XYZ file of C-alpha atoms in Angstrom:
111
model
C -139.573 97.874 -2.330
C -136.613 95.977 -0.907
C -135.849 92.300 -1.205
C -137.482 89.976 1.312
C -134.860 89.017 3.949
C -136.832 85.908 4.973
C -136.867 84.725 1.361
C -133.136 85.394 1.169
C -132.538 83.284 4.288
C -134.606 80.431 2.864
C -132.749 80.498 -0.467
C -129.398 80.811 1.305
C -130.104 77.636 3.281
C -131.058 75.728 0.126
C -127.806 76.686 -1.605
C -125.483 76.369 1.399
C -124.123 73.010 0.271
C -123.481 74.035 -3.347
C -119.888 73.949 -4.529
C -118.426 77.409 -5.232
C -121.557 79.314 -4.194
C -121.179 83.075 -3.861
C -123.662 85.582 -2.510
C -123.616 89.146 -3.756
C -125.780 92.215 -4.048
C -127.381 92.585 -7.463
C -130.563 93.952 -9.025
C -131.249 95.798 -5.782
C -131.479 92.465 -3.993
C -129.222 89.492 -3.360
C -128.126 86.910 -5.899
C -126.358 83.586 -5.623
C -123.957 82.290 -8.196
C -122.527 78.809 -8.470
C -119.190 78.622 -10.202
C -119.731 82.234 -11.233
C -123.081 81.510 -12.932
C -126.314 83.004 -11.633
C -128.625 80.463 -10.003
C -131.181 82.337 -7.882
C -131.852 85.609 -6.189
C -134.083 87.576 -3.865
C -135.222 90.351 -6.206
C -135.738 93.921 -5.030
C -139.490 93.639 -5.582
C -139.892 90.750 -3.112
C -140.022 87.975 -5.686
C -137.691 85.035 -6.204
C -135.425 85.331 -9.228
C -134.390 82.151 -11.045
C -132.039 81.617 -13.960
C -132.970 78.889 -16.440
C -132.029 77.714 -19.896
C -133.583 79.448 -22.876
C -134.961 76.056 -23.927
C -136.864 75.631 -20.625
C -137.936 79.258 -20.327
C -141.348 79.094 -22.074
C -142.445 75.956 -20.240
C -141.406 77.357 -16.852
C -143.043 80.677 -17.661
C -146.389 78.876 -17.878
C -146.172 77.686 -14.260
C -148.302 79.462 -11.626
C -146.650 82.585 -10.241
C -143.885 82.698 -12.865
C -143.225 85.840 -14.875
C -140.429 86.887 -17.204
C -137.921 89.586 -16.352
C -137.500 92.731 -18.374
C -134.695 95.214 -18.759
C -136.417 98.347 -19.918
C -138.674 97.129 -22.699
C -136.532 94.090 -23.530
C -137.631 90.624 -22.338
C -134.807 88.665 -20.708
C -135.203 85.076 -21.864
C -133.827 82.705 -19.247
C -134.634 84.918 -16.263
C -137.791 84.288 -14.224
C -139.426 86.115 -11.352
C -141.551 83.913 -9.109
C -144.330 85.453 -7.048
C -143.909 85.082 -3.291
C -147.230 83.214 -3.010
C -145.916 80.540 -5.391
C -142.928 79.853 -3.104
C -144.619 80.310 0.263
C -144.042 76.684 1.238
C -140.587 75.114 1.418
C -141.391 72.392 -1.122
C -142.261 74.908 -3.843
C -139.286 77.124 -3.057
C -136.959 74.133 -3.071
C -138.263 73.042 -6.477
C -137.670 76.469 -8.021
C -134.240 76.948 -6.455
C -133.228 73.439 -7.592
C -134.015 74.469 -11.168
C -131.797 77.534 -10.939
C -129.067 75.537 -9.247
C -129.156 72.782 -11.872
C -128.866 75.338 -14.658
C -125.944 77.159 -13.017
C -124.153 73.872 -12.333
C -124.618 72.786 -15.956
C -122.578 75.741 -17.244
C -118.801 75.969 -17.426
C -117.294 77.713 -14.427
C -116.461 81.357 -14.923
C -113.175 82.800 -13.769
């Protein structure tokens, strides 16, 4: 499955005003970094990808539609995949993207 271009457009518009935002292909989809730090993405399976702190990960994982990412058999703490139904409305999408944005903006800029 390919990433959802409509989801990508919606995320793109939410991050358009971020300082030092960059869009690039990754994980078979599209990801957005802020200051070189991952914030959000349109994953290749149609879901929204969000980066969060390891401290917030478990609490966010308990929210409806949220699932953890895996690389092979390894769980990637701090990476969430959000089901498309959980971000179908703009308010929900905005809330999730704001979380990823806040985390990326809290980190030191990467060169």
